[in-house]
């Protein structure tokens, strides 16, 4: 066994796990780690705030399907990443966060920059480690990465006291290990899948609801094959947007609070739903009782804790989504008969009607028109992230995802400021693919200092800034539910985003027409530096259709 410090063992272990880069910010309590990072082959990407480091790691993890890694020091550095951890946990993103901690003998004594990050993070991580001896580091890291990326992915925290980083010990790096009580995968129940098939085939109005688990397991081909084999319309949750090509004839788009009109309409008419990798969020299904009242539910999920949590399943299949769908495909081959059913024709008619007749906001630079222009110009393989707010929901409605697995958003926690740093992480994961952050001004404001990281670390992305000079979604709710008593939403002229971008060394441009927008997107795609495209729109424009909180999908509010 080789003798080395805990920090050296941390780097050796991460290199063994294939880590090529970490996103982080140094401080007093993690300097030993940084000193070893300096000696390693791992790239350090300097952030301007620890929350952004976590979001970058999150974006990297969602795109690469491997844990993104972020570093933070102790105390406030550690607590700053909590929002990023909670965001990753809510959306099942693989991540490993490594924080510094005060020396072991000082823990619990209110030492300078001490925080109980283990206690604080436990509710929002998949698992947390705090090695108390340097020789514990290799196994803690190995287990951390394994937990983060297996089963239902999630964030893992490794909190390392400073003396554990500094002290030396003989190190063993095991090739194999066991974890008692952790069983990330279960073999899907074939009998249950057979029951599900019979239920689907005996239904007259079946529908497929694809959630984020479909994207996590990369079950795109299997989902499309089943939908086409049975001729069943496909809706998605918002997190599942992009699990199925939205230009496909069977695609109805996302359901829910900000779902497509045709998706919500056809969802409430269905008599049986094949729900794949979804937790039946209230934002997707509206009121729980009304959603399941008329439906037979077939629920496939890798996490047994999701079964029966929000909806009662007639048939439940616990297991990896892709493995489950592959079994279903093999069994369907003997039974399925592709028919142009009355239900399928009806779904197509509903879709055609609402695509042709949904009233959109007037004016050339409406949200619908600018997002359709982005779709028109952007290559289909481009990766898109979003911030959180009205622009996010307009993206749900008007930006079609053509290539599955290329659209990512903070859907569970709804974290403003997530999109831009996540886009940077996504670009690190796939440097040869264009990456665009669809942003709103309020959300972009929260992490715009990541422009420094993007420029200085040479990680160019495009910020598609839908600028209505306000906290748009809050303003919409104040207009709709609070009789236009507007408070705390005005963000006029603060800042000038073109000047802001230029001050960081990025490109900044403002557009006033669709022609200018198309040219700006093309120019940004060919640029080797981040571009912020400032797109002023009407502050009074609402996101519609809309299902108000606490109401069923059938009560969807449509544009008048």
PDB file of C-alpha atoms in Angstrom, residues 119-272:
ATOM      1  CA  UNK A 119     -26.836  17.649   9.015  1.00  0.00           C
ATOM      2  CA  UNK A 120     -28.044  20.405   6.710  1.00  0.00           C
ATOM      3  CA  UNK A 121     -27.596  18.462   3.499  1.00  0.00           C
ATOM      4  CA  UNK A 122     -28.995  15.104   4.560  1.00  0.00           C
ATOM      5  CA  UNK A 123     -32.594  15.974   3.546  1.00  0.00           C
ATOM      6  CA  UNK A 124     -31.469  17.103   0.074  1.00  0.00           C
ATOM      7  CA  UNK A 125     -28.837  14.554  -0.970  1.00  0.00           C
ATOM      8  CA  UNK A 126     -28.933  10.914  -1.882  1.00  0.00           C
ATOM      9  CA  UNK A 127     -26.133  10.241   0.606  1.00  0.00           C
ATOM     10  CA  UNK A 128     -23.482  12.116   2.598  1.00  0.00           C
ATOM     11  CA  UNK A 129     -20.053  11.012   3.829  1.00  0.00           C
ATOM     12  CA  UNK A 130     -17.653  12.593   6.311  1.00  0.00           C
ATOM     13  CA  UNK A 131     -14.405  10.588   6.487  1.00  0.00           C
ATOM     14  CA  UNK A 132     -12.735  11.051   9.879  1.00  0.00           C
ATOM     15  CA  UNK A 133      -9.425   9.389   8.917  1.00  0.00           C
ATOM     16  CA  UNK A 134      -7.381   9.849   5.729  1.00  0.00           C
ATOM     17  CA  UNK A 135      -7.389   6.119   4.993  1.00  0.00           C
ATOM     18  CA  UNK A 136     -11.203   6.292   4.656  1.00  0.00           C
ATOM     19  CA  UNK A 137     -10.976   8.540   1.594  1.00  0.00           C
ATOM     20  CA  UNK A 138     -10.638   5.991  -1.245  1.00  0.00           C
ATOM     21  CA  UNK A 139     -13.686   3.982  -0.211  1.00  0.00           C
ATOM     22  CA  UNK A 140     -15.753   7.105   0.540  1.00  0.00           C
ATOM     23  CA  UNK A 141     -15.050   8.458  -2.951  1.00  0.00           C
ATOM     24  CA  UNK A 142     -15.655   5.130  -4.653  1.00  0.00           C
ATOM     25  CA  UNK A 143     -18.949   4.648  -2.860  1.00  0.00           C
ATOM     26  CA  UNK A 144     -19.944   8.247  -3.440  1.00  0.00           C
ATOM     27  CA  UNK A 145     -19.607   8.005  -7.203  1.00  0.00           C
ATOM     28  CA  UNK A 146     -21.328   4.633  -7.281  1.00  0.00           C
ATOM     29  CA  UNK A 147     -24.330   5.893  -5.316  1.00  0.00           C
ATOM     30  CA  UNK A 148     -24.579   9.110  -7.329  1.00  0.00           C
ATOM     31  CA  UNK A 149     -24.912   7.414 -10.708  1.00  0.00           C
ATOM     32  CA  UNK A 150     -26.684   4.138 -10.017  1.00  0.00           C
ATOM     33  CA  UNK A 151     -30.393   3.399  -9.709  1.00  0.00           C
ATOM     34  CA  UNK A 152     -32.213   6.702  -9.438  1.00  0.00           C
ATOM     35  CA  UNK A 153     -29.299   9.167  -9.753  1.00  0.00           C
ATOM     36  CA  UNK A 154     -28.752  11.935  -7.252  1.00  0.00           C
ATOM     37  CA  UNK A 155     -26.238  14.159  -5.474  1.00  0.00           C
ATOM     38  CA  UNK A 156     -23.716  12.822  -2.975  1.00  0.00           C
ATOM     39  CA  UNK A 157     -21.799  15.008  -0.538  1.00  0.00           C
ATOM     40  CA  UNK A 158     -18.315  14.177   0.744  1.00  0.00           C
ATOM     41  CA  UNK A 159     -17.347  16.537   3.581  1.00  0.00           C
ATOM     42  CA  UNK A 160     -13.626  16.312   4.368  1.00  0.00           C
ATOM     43  CA  UNK A 161     -12.105  17.781   7.566  1.00  0.00           C
ATOM     44  CA  UNK A 162      -8.912  19.709   6.905  1.00  0.00           C
ATOM     45  CA  UNK A 163      -6.693  17.410   8.958  1.00  0.00           C
ATOM     46  CA  UNK A 164      -8.097  14.411   7.062  1.00  0.00           C
ATOM     47  CA  UNK A 165      -7.027  16.193   3.867  1.00  0.00           C
ATOM     48  CA  UNK A 166      -3.520  16.851   5.243  1.00  0.00           C
ATOM     49  CA  UNK A 167      -2.640  13.730   7.226  1.00  0.00           C
ATOM     50  CA  UNK A 168      -0.990  10.747   5.576  1.00  0.00           C
ATOM     51  CA  UNK A 169      -1.788   7.053   5.860  1.00  0.00           C
ATOM     52  CA  UNK A 170      -1.266   3.838   3.882  1.00  0.00           C
ATOM     53  CA  UNK A 171      -3.959   3.806   1.200  1.00  0.00           C
ATOM     54  CA  UNK A 172      -5.789   0.916  -0.401  1.00  0.00           C
ATOM     55  CA  UNK A 173      -7.861   1.496  -3.542  1.00  0.00           C
ATOM     56  CA  UNK A 174     -10.181  -1.507  -3.814  1.00  0.00           C
ATOM     57  CA  UNK A 175     -11.364  -2.533  -7.277  1.00  0.00           C
ATOM     58  CA  UNK A 176     -14.570  -3.997  -5.893  1.00  0.00           C
ATOM     59  CA  UNK A 177     -16.676  -3.241  -2.866  1.00  0.00           C
ATOM     60  CA  UNK A 178     -20.047  -4.090  -1.412  1.00  0.00           C
ATOM     61  CA  UNK A 179     -22.654  -1.839   0.154  1.00  0.00           C
ATOM     62  CA  UNK A 180     -24.987  -3.576   2.504  1.00  0.00           C
ATOM     63  CA  UNK A 181     -28.604  -2.505   2.049  1.00  0.00           C
ATOM     64  CA  UNK A 182     -28.079  -0.580  -1.206  1.00  0.00           C
ATOM     65  CA  UNK A 183     -29.785  -2.239  -4.155  1.00  0.00           C
ATOM     66  CA  UNK A 184     -29.904   0.276  -7.000  1.00  0.00           C
ATOM     67  CA  UNK A 185     -31.633  -1.975  -9.512  1.00  0.00           C
ATOM     68  CA  UNK A 186     -34.349  -4.597  -9.466  1.00  0.00           C
ATOM     69  CA  UNK A 187     -35.147  -6.902 -12.353  1.00  0.00           C
ATOM     70  CA  UNK A 188     -38.495  -5.829 -13.839  1.00  0.00           C
ATOM     71  CA  UNK A 189     -41.387  -8.162 -13.077  1.00  0.00           C
ATOM     72  CA  UNK A 190     -42.237  -9.885 -16.374  1.00  0.00           C
ATOM     73  CA  UNK A 191     -45.652 -10.934 -15.098  1.00  0.00           C
ATOM     74  CA  UNK A 192     -46.459  -7.322 -14.326  1.00  0.00           C
ATOM     75  CA  UNK A 193     -45.349  -6.270 -17.806  1.00  0.00           C
ATOM     76  CA  UNK A 194     -47.620  -8.896 -19.348  1.00  0.00           C
ATOM     77  CA  UNK A 195     -50.538  -7.523 -17.302  1.00  0.00           C
ATOM     78  CA  UNK A 196     -49.653  -4.020 -18.455  1.00  0.00           C
ATOM     79  CA  UNK A 197     -49.687  -5.092 -22.091  1.00  0.00           C
ATOM     80  CA  UNK A 198     -53.077  -6.749 -21.755  1.00  0.00           C
ATOM     81  CA  UNK A 199     -54.443  -3.628 -20.071  1.00  0.00           C
ATOM     82  CA  UNK A 200     -53.107  -1.395 -22.854  1.00  0.00           C
ATOM     83  CA  UNK A 201     -54.448  -3.637 -25.614  1.00  0.00           C
ATOM     84  CA  UNK A 202     -57.892  -3.829 -24.029  1.00  0.00           C
ATOM     85  CA  UNK A 203     -58.183  -0.062 -23.607  1.00  0.00           C
ATOM     86  CA  UNK A 204     -59.922   2.066 -26.200  1.00  0.00           C
ATOM     87  CA  UNK A 205     -58.236   5.365 -25.297  1.00  0.00           C
ATOM     88  CA  UNK A 206     -54.681   4.552 -24.144  1.00  0.00           C
ATOM     89  CA  UNK A 207     -51.986   7.172 -23.758  1.00  0.00           C
ATOM     90  CA  UNK A 208     -48.296   7.169 -22.851  1.00  0.00           C
ATOM     91  CA  UNK A 209     -47.011   9.639 -20.261  1.00  0.00           C
ATOM     92  CA  UNK A 210     -43.218   9.861 -20.386  1.00  0.00           C
ATOM     93  CA  UNK A 211     -41.417  11.436 -17.461  1.00  0.00           C
ATOM     94  CA  UNK A 212     -37.836  12.420 -16.693  1.00  0.00           C
ATOM     95  CA  UNK A 213     -36.919   8.818 -15.905  1.00  0.00           C
ATOM     96  CA  UNK A 214     -37.274   8.056 -19.594  1.00  0.00           C
ATOM     97  CA  UNK A 215     -34.521  10.568 -20.337  1.00  0.00           C
ATOM     98  CA  UNK A 216     -32.291   9.443 -17.459  1.00  0.00           C
ATOM     99  CA  UNK A 217     -32.397   5.853 -18.668  1.00  0.00           C
ATOM    100  CA  UNK A 218     -32.008   6.845 -22.351  1.00  0.00           C
ATOM    101  CA  UNK A 219     -35.074   4.795 -23.253  1.00  0.00           C
ATOM    102  CA  UNK A 220     -35.843   6.932 -26.313  1.00  0.00           C
ATOM    103  CA  UNK A 221     -35.767   4.239 -28.970  1.00  0.00           C
ATOM    104  CA  UNK A 222     -37.806   1.811 -26.863  1.00  0.00           C
ATOM    105  CA  UNK A 223     -40.437   4.448 -26.079  1.00  0.00           C
ATOM    106  CA  UNK A 224     -40.795   5.420 -29.727  1.00  0.00           C
ATOM    107  CA  UNK A 225     -40.977   1.805 -30.855  1.00  0.00           C
ATOM    108  CA  UNK A 226     -43.782   1.000 -28.398  1.00  0.00           C
ATOM    109  CA  UNK A 227     -45.729   4.136 -29.269  1.00  0.00           C
ATOM    110  CA  UNK A 228     -45.486   3.404 -32.998  1.00  0.00           C
ATOM    111  CA  UNK A 229     -46.209  -0.300 -32.553  1.00  0.00           C
ATOM    112  CA  UNK A 230     -49.424   0.428 -30.678  1.00  0.00           C
ATOM    113  CA  UNK A 231     -50.257   3.746 -32.333  1.00  0.00           C
ATOM    114  CA  UNK A 232     -50.640   5.425 -28.946  1.00  0.00           C
ATOM    115  CA  UNK A 233     -50.398   9.229 -28.495  1.00  0.00           C
ATOM    116  CA  UNK A 234     -47.523  10.357 -26.273  1.00  0.00           C
ATOM    117  CA  UNK A 235     -47.605  13.179 -23.750  1.00  0.00           C
ATOM    118  CA  UNK A 236     -44.743  14.051 -21.421  1.00  0.00           C
ATOM    119  CA  UNK A 237     -44.229  15.754 -18.126  1.00  0.00           C
ATOM    120  CA  UNK A 238     -42.220  18.962 -18.360  1.00  0.00           C
ATOM    121  CA  UNK A 239     -39.142  17.118 -17.085  1.00  0.00           C
ATOM    122  CA  UNK A 240     -39.854  14.452 -19.667  1.00  0.00           C
ATOM    123  CA  UNK A 241     -39.980  17.044 -22.483  1.00  0.00           C
ATOM    124  CA  UNK A 242     -37.657  15.692 -25.134  1.00  0.00           C
ATOM    125  CA  UNK A 243     -38.098  12.036 -24.193  1.00  0.00           C
ATOM    126  CA  UNK A 244     -40.055  11.692 -27.438  1.00  0.00           C
ATOM    127  CA  UNK A 245     -39.474  13.744 -30.622  1.00  0.00           C
ATOM    128  CA  UNK A 246     -41.949  16.598 -30.431  1.00  0.00           C
ATOM    129  CA  UNK A 247     -42.169  16.755 -34.216  1.00  0.00           C
ATOM    130  CA  UNK A 248     -43.408  13.135 -34.321  1.00  0.00           C
ATOM    131  CA  UNK A 249     -47.074  12.713 -35.401  1.00  0.00           C
ATOM    132  CA  UNK A 250     -47.869  10.880 -32.146  1.00  0.00           C
ATOM    133  CA  UNK A 251     -46.370  13.603 -29.930  1.00  0.00           C
ATOM    134  CA  UNK A 252     -48.887  15.772 -28.081  1.00  0.00           C
ATOM    135  CA  UNK A 253     -46.295  17.686 -26.017  1.00  0.00           C
ATOM    136  CA  UNK A 254     -46.064  18.280 -22.269  1.00  0.00           C
ATOM    137  CA  UNK A 255     -49.142  18.154 -20.027  1.00  0.00           C
ATOM    138  CA  UNK A 256     -49.806  20.094 -16.864  1.00  0.00           C
ATOM    139  CA  UNK A 257     -49.895  23.618 -15.521  1.00  0.00           C
ATOM    140  CA  UNK A 258     -48.104  24.962 -18.594  1.00  0.00           C
ATOM    141  CA  UNK A 259     -48.740  22.067 -20.912  1.00  0.00           C
ATOM    142  CA  UNK A 260     -49.975  22.129 -24.462  1.00  0.00           C
ATOM    143  CA  UNK A 261     -53.729  22.546 -24.890  1.00  0.00           C
ATOM    144  CA  UNK A 262     -53.930  19.403 -27.034  1.00  0.00           C
ATOM    145  CA  UNK A 263     -51.913  17.399 -24.486  1.00  0.00           C
ATOM    146  CA  UNK A 264     -54.150  18.339 -21.576  1.00  0.00           C
ATOM    147  CA  UNK A 265     -57.311  17.826 -23.645  1.00  0.00           C
ATOM    148  CA  UNK A 266     -56.342  14.324 -24.782  1.00  0.00           C
ATOM    149  CA  UNK A 267     -54.967  13.392 -21.345  1.00  0.00           C
ATOM    150  CA  UNK A 268     -58.318  13.963 -19.627  1.00  0.00           C
ATOM    151  CA  UNK A 269     -60.110  11.893 -22.274  1.00  0.00           C
ATOM    152  CA  UNK A 270     -57.829   8.844 -21.919  1.00  0.00           C
ATOM    153  CA  UNK A 271     -58.944   5.678 -20.130  1.00  0.00           C
ATOM    154  CA  UNK A 272     -55.511   4.076 -19.553  1.00  0.00           C
TER     155      UNK A 272
END
